[in-house]
Coordinates of C-alpha atoms and ligand atoms in Angstrom, one line a residue:
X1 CA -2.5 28.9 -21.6
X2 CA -0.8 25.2 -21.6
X3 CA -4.8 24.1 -22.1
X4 CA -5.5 26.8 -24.9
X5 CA -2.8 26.2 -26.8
X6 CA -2.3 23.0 -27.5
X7 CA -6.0 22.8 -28.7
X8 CA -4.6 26.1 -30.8
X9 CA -1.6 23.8 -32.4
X10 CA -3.6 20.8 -32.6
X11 CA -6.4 22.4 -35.2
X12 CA -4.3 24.5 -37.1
X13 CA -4.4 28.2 -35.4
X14 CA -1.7 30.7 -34.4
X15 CA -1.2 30.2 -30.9
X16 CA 1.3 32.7 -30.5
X17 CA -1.0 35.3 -31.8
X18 CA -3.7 34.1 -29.6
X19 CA -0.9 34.0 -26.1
X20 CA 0.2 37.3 -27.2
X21 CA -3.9 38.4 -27.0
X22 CA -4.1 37.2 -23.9
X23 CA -1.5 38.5 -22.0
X24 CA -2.1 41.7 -23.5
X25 CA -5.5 41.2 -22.5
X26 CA -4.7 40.3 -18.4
X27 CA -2.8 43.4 -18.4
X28 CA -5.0 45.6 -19.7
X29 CA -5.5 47.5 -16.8
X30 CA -2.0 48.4 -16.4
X31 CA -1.0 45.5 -14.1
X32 CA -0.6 42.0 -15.2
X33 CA -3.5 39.9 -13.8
X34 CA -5.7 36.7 -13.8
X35 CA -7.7 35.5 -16.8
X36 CA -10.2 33.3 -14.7
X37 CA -12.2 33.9 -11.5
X38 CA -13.3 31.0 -9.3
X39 CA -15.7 31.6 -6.6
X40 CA -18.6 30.1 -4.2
X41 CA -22.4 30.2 -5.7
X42 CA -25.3 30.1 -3.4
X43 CA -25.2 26.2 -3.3
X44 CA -21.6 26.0 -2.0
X45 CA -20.4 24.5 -5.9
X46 CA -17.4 25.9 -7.3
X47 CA -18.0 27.9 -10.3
X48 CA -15.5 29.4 -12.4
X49 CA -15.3 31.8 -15.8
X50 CA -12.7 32.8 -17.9
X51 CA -12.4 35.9 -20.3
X52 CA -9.8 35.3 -22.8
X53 CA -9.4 36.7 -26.3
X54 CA -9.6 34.1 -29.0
X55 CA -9.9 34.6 -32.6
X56 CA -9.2 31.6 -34.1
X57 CA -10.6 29.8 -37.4
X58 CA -11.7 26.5 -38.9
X59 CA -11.4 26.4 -42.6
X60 CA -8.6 28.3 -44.1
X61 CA -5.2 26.8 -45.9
X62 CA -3.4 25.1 -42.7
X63 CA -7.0 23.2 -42.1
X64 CA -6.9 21.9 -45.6
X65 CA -3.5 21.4 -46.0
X66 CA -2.4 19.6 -43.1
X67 CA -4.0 16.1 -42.8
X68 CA -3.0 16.1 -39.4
X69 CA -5.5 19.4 -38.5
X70 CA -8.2 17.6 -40.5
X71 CA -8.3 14.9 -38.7
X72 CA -8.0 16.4 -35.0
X73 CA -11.0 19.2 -36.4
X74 CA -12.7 15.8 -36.9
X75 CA -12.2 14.5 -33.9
X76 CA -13.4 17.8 -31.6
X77 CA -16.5 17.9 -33.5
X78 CA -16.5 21.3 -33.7
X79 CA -18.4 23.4 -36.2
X80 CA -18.0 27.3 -36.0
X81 CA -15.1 29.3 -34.7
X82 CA -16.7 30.2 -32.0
X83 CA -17.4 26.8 -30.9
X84 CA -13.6 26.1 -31.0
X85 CA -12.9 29.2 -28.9
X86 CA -15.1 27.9 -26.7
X87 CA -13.2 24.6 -26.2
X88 CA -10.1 26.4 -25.5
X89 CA -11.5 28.3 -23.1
X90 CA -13.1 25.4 -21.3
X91 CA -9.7 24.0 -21.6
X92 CA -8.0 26.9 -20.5
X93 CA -10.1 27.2 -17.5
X94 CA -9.8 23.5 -16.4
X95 CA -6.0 23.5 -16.6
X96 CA -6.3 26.5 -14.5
X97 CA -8.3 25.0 -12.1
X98 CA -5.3 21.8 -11.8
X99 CA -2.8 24.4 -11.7
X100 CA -4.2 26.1 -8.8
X101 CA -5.2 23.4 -6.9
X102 CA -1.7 21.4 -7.5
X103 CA -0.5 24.9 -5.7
X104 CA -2.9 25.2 -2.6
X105 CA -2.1 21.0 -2.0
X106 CA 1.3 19.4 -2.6
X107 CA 3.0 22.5 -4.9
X108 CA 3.2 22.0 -8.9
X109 CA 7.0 20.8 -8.2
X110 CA 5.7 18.1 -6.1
X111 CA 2.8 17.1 -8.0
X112 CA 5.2 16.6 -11.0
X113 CA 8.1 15.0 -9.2
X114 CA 8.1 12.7 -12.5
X115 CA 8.4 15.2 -14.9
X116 CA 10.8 17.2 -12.9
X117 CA 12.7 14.4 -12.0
X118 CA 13.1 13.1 -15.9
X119 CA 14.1 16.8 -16.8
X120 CA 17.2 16.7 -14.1
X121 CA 17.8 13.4 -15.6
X122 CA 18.3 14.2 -19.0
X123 CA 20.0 17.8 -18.1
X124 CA 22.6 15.4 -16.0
X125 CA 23.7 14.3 -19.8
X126 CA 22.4 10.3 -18.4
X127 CA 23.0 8.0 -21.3
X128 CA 19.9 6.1 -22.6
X129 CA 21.1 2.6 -21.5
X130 CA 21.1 3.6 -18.0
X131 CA 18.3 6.3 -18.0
X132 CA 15.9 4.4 -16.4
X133 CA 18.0 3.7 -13.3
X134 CA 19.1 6.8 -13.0
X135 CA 16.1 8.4 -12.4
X136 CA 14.8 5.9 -10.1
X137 CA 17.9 6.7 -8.0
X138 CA 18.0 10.0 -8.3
X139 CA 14.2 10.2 -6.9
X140 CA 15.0 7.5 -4.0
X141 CA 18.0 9.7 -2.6
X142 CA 15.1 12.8 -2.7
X143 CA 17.8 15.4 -3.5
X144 CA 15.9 16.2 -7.3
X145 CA 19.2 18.2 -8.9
X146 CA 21.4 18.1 -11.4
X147 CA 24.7 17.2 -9.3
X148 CA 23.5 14.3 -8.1
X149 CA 22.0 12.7 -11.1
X150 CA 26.0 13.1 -12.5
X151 CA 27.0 11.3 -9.3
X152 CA 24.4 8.7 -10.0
X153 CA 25.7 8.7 -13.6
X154 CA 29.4 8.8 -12.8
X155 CA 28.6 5.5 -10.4
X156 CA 26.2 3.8 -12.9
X157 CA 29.5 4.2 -15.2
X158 CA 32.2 2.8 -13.0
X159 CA 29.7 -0.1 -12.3
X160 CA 29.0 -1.0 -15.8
X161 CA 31.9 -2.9 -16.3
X162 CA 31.3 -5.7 -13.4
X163 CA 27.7 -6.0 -14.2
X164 CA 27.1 -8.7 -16.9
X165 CA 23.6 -8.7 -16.5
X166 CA 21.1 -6.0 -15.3
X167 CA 20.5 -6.9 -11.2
X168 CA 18.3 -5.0 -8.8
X169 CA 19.0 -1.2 -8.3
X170 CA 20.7 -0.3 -4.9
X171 CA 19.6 1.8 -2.7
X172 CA 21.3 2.5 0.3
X173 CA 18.0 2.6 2.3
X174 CA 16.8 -0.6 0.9
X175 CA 15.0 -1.5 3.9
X176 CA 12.6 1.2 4.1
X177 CA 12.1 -0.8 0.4
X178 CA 9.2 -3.3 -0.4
X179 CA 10.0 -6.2 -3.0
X180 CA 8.4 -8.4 -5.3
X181 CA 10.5 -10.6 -8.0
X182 CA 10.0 -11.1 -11.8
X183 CA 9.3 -14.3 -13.3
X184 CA 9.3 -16.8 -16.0
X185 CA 7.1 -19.8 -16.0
X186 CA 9.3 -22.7 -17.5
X187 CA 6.3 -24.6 -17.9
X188 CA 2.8 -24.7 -17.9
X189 CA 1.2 -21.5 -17.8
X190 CA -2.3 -20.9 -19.0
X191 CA -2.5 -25.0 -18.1
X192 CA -2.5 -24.0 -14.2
X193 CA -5.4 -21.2 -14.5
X194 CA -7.3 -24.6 -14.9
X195 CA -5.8 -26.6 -11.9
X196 CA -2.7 -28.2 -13.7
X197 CA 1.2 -27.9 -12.7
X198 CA 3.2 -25.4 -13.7
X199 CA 6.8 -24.7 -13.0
X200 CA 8.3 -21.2 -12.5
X201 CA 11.5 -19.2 -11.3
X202 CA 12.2 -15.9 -10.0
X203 CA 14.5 -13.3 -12.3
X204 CA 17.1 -10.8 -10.9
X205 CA 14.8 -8.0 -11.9
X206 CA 12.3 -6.7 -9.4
X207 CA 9.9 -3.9 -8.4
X208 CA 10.8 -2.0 -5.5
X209 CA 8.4 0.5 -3.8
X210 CA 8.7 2.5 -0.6
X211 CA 6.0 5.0 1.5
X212 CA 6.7 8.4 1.9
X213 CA 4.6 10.7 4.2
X214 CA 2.8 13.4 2.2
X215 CA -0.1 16.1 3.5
X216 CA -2.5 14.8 2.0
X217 CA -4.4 12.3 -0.5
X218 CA -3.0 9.0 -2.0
X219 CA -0.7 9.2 -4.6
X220 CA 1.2 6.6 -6.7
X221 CA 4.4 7.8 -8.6
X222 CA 5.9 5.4 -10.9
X223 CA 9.2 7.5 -12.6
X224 CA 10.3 5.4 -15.1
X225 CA 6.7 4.8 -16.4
X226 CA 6.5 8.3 -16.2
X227 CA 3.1 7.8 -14.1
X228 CA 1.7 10.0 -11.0
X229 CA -1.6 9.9 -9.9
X230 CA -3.7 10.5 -7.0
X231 CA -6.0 7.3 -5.8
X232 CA -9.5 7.9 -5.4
X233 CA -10.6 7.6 -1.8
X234 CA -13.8 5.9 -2.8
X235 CA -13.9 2.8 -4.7
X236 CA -16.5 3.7 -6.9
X237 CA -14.6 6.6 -8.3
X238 CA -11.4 4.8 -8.9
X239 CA -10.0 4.5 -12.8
X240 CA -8.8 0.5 -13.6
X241 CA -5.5 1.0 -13.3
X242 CA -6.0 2.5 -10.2
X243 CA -8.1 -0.6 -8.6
X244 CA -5.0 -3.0 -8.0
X245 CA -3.5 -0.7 -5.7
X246 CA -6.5 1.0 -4.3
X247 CA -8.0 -2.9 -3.5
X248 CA -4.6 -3.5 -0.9
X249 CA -4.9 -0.1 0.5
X250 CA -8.9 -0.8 1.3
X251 CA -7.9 -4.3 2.6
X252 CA -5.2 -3.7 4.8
X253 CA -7.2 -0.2 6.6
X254 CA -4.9 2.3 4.7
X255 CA -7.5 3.9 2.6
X256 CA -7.9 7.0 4.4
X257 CA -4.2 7.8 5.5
X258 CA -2.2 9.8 3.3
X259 CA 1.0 9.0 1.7
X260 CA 3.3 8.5 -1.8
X261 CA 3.7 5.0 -3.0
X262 CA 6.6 5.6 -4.9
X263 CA 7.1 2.7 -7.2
X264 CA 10.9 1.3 -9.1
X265 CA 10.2 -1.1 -11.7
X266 CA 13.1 -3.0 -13.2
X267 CA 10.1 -5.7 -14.4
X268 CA 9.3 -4.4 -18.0
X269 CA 5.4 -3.6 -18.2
X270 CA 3.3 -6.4 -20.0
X271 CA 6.6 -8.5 -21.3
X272 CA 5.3 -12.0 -19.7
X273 CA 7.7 -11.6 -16.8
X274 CA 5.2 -11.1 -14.0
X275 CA 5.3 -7.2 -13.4
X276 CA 1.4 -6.8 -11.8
X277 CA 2.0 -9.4 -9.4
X278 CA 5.6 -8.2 -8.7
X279 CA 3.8 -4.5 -8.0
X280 CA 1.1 -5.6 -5.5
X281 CA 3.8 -7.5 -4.0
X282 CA 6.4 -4.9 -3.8
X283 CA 3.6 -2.0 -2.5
X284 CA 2.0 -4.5 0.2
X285 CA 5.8 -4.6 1.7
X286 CA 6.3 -1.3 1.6
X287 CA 3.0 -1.0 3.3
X288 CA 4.5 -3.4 5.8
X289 CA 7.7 -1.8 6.3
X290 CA 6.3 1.9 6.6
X291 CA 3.3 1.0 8.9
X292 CA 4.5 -1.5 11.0
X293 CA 1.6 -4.3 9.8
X294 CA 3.2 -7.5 11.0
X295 CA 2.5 -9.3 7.7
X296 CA 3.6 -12.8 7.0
X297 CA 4.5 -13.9 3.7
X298 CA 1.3 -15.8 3.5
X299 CA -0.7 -12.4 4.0
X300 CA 1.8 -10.4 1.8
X301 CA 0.8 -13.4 -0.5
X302 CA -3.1 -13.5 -0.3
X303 CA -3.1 -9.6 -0.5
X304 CA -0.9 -9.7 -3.8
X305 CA -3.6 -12.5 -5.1
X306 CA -6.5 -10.1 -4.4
X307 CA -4.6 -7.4 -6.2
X308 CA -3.7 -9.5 -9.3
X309 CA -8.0 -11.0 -9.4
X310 CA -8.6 -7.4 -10.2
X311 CA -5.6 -6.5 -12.4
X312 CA -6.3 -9.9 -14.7
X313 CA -9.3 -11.4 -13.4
X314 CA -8.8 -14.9 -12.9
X315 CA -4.9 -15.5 -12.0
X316 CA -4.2 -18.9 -10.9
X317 CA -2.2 -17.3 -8.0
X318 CA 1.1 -18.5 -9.4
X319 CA 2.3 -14.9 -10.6
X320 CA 2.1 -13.7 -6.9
X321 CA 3.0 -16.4 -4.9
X322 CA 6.7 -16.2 -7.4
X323 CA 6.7 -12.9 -6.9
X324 CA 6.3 -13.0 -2.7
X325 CA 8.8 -16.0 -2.0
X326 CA 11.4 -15.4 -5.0
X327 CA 12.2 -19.0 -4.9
X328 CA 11.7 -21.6 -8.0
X329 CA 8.2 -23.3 -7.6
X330 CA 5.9 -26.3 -8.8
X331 CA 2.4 -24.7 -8.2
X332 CA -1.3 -25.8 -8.9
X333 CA -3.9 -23.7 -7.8
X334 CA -6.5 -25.8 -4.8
X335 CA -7.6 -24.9 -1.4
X336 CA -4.9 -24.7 -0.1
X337 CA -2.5 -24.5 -3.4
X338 CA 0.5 -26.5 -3.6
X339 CA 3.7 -25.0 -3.2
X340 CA 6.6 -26.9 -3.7
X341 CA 10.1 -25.8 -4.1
X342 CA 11.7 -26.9 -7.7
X343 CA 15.2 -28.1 -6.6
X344 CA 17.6 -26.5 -9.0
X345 CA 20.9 -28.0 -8.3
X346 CA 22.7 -26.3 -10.9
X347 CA 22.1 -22.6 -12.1
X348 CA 20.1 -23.0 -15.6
X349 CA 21.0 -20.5 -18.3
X350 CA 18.1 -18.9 -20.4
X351 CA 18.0 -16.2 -22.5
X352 CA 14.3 -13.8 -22.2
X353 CA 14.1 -12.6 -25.4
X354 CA 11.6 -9.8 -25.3
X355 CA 9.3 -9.0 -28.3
X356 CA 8.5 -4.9 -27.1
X357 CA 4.8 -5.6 -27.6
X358 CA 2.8 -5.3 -24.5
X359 CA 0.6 -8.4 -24.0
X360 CA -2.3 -8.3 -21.8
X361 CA -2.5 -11.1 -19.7
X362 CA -6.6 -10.3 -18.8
X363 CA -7.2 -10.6 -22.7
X364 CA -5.2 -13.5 -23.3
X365 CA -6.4 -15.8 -20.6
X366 CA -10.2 -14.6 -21.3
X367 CA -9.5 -15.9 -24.7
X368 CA -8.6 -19.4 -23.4
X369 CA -11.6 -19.1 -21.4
X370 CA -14.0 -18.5 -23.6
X371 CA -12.4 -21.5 -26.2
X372 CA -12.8 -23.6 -23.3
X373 CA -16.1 -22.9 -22.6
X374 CA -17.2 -23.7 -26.4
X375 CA -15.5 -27.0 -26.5
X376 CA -14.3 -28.1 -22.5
X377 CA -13.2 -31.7 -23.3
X378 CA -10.9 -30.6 -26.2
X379 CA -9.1 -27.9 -24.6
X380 CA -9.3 -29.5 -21.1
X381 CA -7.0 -32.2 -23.1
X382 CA -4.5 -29.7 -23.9
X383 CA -4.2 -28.8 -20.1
X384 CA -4.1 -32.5 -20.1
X385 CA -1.1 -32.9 -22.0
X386 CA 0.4 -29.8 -21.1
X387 CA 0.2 -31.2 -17.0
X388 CA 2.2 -34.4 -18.9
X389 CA 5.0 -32.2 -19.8
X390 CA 5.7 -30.1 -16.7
X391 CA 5.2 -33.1 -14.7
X392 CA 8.8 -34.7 -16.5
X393 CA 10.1 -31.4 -17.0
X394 CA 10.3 -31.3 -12.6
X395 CA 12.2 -34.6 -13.3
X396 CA 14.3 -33.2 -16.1
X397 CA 14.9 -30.2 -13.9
X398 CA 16.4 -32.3 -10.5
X399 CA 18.3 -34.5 -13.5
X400 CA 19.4 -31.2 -14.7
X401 CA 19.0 -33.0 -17.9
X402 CA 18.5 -29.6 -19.9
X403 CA 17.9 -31.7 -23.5
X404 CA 14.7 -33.2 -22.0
X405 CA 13.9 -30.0 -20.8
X406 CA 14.7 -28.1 -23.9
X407 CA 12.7 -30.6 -25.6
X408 CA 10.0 -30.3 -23.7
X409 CA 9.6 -26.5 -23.7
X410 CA 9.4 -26.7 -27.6
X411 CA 6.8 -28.9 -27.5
X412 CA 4.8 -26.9 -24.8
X413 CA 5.1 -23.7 -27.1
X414 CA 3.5 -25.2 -30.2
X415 CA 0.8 -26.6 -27.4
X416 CA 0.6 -23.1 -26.4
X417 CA 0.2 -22.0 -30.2
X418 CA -2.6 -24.1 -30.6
X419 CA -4.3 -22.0 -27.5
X420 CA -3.8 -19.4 -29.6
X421 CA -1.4 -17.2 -27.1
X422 CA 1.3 -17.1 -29.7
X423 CA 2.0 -14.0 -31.9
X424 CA 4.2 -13.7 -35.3
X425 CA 6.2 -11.8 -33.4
X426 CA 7.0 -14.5 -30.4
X427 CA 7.4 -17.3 -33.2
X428 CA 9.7 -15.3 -34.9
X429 CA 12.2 -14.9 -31.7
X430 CA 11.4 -18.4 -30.9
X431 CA 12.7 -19.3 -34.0
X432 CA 15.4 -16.9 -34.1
X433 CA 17.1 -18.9 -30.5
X434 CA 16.4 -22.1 -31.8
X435 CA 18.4 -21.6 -34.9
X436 CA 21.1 -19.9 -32.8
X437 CA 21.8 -23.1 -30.4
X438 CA 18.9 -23.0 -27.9
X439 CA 17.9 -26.3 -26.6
X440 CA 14.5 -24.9 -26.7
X441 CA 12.6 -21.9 -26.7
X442 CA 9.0 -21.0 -26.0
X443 CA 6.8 -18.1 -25.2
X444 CA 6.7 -17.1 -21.0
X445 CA 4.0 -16.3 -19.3
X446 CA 0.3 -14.8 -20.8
X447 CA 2.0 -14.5 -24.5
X448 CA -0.2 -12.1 -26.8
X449 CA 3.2 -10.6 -27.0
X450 CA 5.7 -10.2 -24.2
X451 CA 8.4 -12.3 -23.9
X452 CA 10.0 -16.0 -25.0
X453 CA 12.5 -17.9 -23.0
X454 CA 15.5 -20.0 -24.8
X455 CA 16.9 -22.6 -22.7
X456 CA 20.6 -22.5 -23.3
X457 CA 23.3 -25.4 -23.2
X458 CA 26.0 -23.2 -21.3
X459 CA 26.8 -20.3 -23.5
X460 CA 23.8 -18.0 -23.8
X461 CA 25.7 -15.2 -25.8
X462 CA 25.1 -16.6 -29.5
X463 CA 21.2 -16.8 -28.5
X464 CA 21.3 -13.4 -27.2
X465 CA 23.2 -11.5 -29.7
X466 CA 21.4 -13.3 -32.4
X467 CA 18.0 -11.6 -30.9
X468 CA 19.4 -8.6 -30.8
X469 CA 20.5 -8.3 -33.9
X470 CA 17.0 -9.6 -34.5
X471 CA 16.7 -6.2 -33.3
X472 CA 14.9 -7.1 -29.4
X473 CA 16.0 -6.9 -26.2
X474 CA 17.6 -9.5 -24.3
X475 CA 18.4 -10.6 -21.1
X476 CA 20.7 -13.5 -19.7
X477 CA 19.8 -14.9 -16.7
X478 CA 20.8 -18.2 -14.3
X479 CA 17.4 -20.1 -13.1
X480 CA 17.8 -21.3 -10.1
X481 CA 20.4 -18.2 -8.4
X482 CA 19.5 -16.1 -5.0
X483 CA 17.5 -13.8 -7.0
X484 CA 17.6 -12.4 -2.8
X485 CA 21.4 -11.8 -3.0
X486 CA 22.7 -8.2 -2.5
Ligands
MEV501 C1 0.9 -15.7 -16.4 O1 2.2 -15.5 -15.9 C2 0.6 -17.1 -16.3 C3 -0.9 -17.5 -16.7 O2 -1.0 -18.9 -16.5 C4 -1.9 -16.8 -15.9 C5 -2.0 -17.2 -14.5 O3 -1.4 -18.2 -14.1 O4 -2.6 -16.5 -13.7 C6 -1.1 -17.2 -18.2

């Protein structure tokens, strides 16, 4: 019934009346049984049917009445009531089919560790603010229940107090834990996809991911993103999110084992901050850890590369290379690339002012691509110019001269306006920290949304509050710290 009924809600019927049929109907006989019968043919194929009475309708006062109906009858297609009873059915029958094999493989509780998991969560009474790591907790100590998500809660509480900004989550079996850091580019990104410098620094928020054993099959839970899926053995058959991860397993021989790639991002999805390249990272150390691979950063590195060329097609390496070492860089892509540690003598306070709109890297740094291939000499001036800037903003970095750099970072946002990266949305919180005291602010990372970063002379907390009350999320954080630091 959870496939018949929604489709019953959705276009307008009574789907009480219709649950009440059926489970009249399956017990019938006297004794309560199945609706569906799944069997052999003489081919070997699975074939299954389902006997269900459904009476449902597809004119009639709620279809009219409610837009909402109108529009989802429009969407199914469907033309006659029995066609409609039909889809349920076929509904009904493949959520059956799910059901039962989630039961004869891991167990539905398993299966929906996520779900479960959230539900414990929010029965615990966990506050919004610290939902998120709560849950992950809660799922990295395995004991799913209600006690222990208040103990989580109670200690979440007691620590709020000494934690300024949000850090890393603790586990207490950390090592069993792969990690990749967050980043912001200071400057220079797009720039570097075409050979120039670019300067960037890890951020105390990372992804953490572990293996667990499990019976059987691939699977990839991500709690907070409330994501659980099982990888498709073969290539061929895999979805596109599921490539990334699926491409390290095939490369490193791990295709065909099973396991759970359980997955704790503190990165925020598609805010600028580096979060693909911090996954492949944090899943090939976890791969590492669990199965005893002897990878060197350099491997952990080129693996995370080969995961990012089929997350955003054509990454100029400096996303995962941040992400491995966790260590402020100057980066330009070549054979081999040069990797250079930025010296930051003294800790340098930003703000990431985050706009909530996803932006997709892949799309964004197509678009460059295909401007540059309509005019190459104009935009390979920009890259020009933009090279120029990040070149004295290394100097203005070791002279911890933050005016220079402040100065500089405006000027590399309008040049990264005129690629065409920005959105009113980014402008408006770039705006927003310059007129609160930032020495200068500029879109991070692959822009088309995501996040800005405001270069701050000492105090950050007039730039931050003034983008909240803006209505965004911010975060403080010290370029240049042990992002490593327990
Ligand atoms: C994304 O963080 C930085 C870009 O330059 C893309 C890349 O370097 O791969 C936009």
């Amino acid at each position: 019934m959870n496939g018949v009924d929604p489709i019953a809600i959705a276009t307008g019927n009574d789907w009480r009346a219709i649950e009440a049929g059926a489970h009249a109907y399956a017990a019938r006989g006297g004794r309560y049984t199945s609706l569906t019968a799944w069997s052999a043919d003489e081919h070997g194929n699975l074939r299954g049917s389902i006997e269900i009475p459904i009476k449902v309708g597809v004119v009639g006062a709620q279809q009219a009445s409610n837009p909402t109906v109108a529009l989802n009858m429009k969407l199914l297609g469907t033309e006659s009531a029995t066609e409609l009873a039909e889809v349920m059915a076929a509904a009904g029958l493949a959520q059956n089919f799910a059901a039962i094999r989630a039961l004869a493989t891991e167990g539905i509780q398993k299966g929906h560790m996520t779900l479960h998991a959230r539900s414990v969560v929010t029965a615990a009474g966990a506050p919004d603010t610290i939902f998120d790591e709560v849950l992950d907790r809660l799922v990295q100590s395995g004991e799913i229940k209600v006690w222990k998500a208040r103990e989580i809660v109670s200690e979440l509480a007691a620590q709020a107090a000494e934690r300024p900004i949000r850090v890393p989550a603790r586990a207490a079996d950390v090592e069993s834990m792969g990690v990749g850091y967050g980043k912001v580019v200071i400057l220079g990104e797009h720039a570097v996809v075409y050979g120039r410098h670019a300067i960037a620094a890890p951020v105390p928020l990372a992804i953490r991911a572990r293996i667990e054993r499990c019976e059987e099959g691939i699977h990839i839970m991500i709690p907070r993103w409330g994501v659980e899926y099982e990888l498709a053995r073969n290539p061929a058959d895999r979805r596109s999110f599921e490539r990334a991860a699926g491409a390290i397993l095939d490369e490193v021989g791990l295709s065909g084992r099973s396991m759970r790639i359980e997955v704790f991002p503190e990165v925020p999805r598609g805010m600028g901050l580096g979060g693909s390249a911090a996954m492949a990272v944090a899943i090939v150390r976890a791969l590492d850890v669990h199965f005893r691979l002897g990878l060197d950063d350099a491997e952990v590195n080129r693996l995370a590369f080969e995961s990012e060329r089929l997350a955003h097609g054509n990454p100029s390496g400096l996303d995962n290379t941040i992400a491995c070492y966790g260590k402020p860089l100057v980066y330009r892509t070549g054979k081999p690339p040069l990797v250079e540690l930025l010296n930051i003598e003294q800790p340098i306070p930003i703000v990431i002012g985050m706009t909530g709109a996803e932006g997709l890297t892949a799309s964004t740094v197509a678009r460059v691509g295909e401007a540059w291939k309509q005019d190459p000499k104009l935009y390979e001036r920009i890259f020009d110019q933009i090279d120029g800037l990040v070149l004295r903003g290394v100097q203005a970095v070791q002279d911890n001269d933050l005016v220079t750099l402040g100065e500089l970072m405006n000027i590399c946002h309008g040049m990264l306006n005129a690629l065409q990266v920005s959105t009113p949305e980014l402008e408006r919180l770039v705006a927003i920290a310059r007129s609160s005291g930032a020495l200068g602010a500029k879109l991070t990372g692959g822009g088309g949304g995501g996040s800005i970063i405001a270069l701050c002379d000492g105090d950050t907390q007039p730039v931050a509050e003034a983008i909240r009350a803006a209505g965004y999320e911010a975060v403080t954080v010290m370029l240049g710290e042990d992002v490593h630091a327990e």
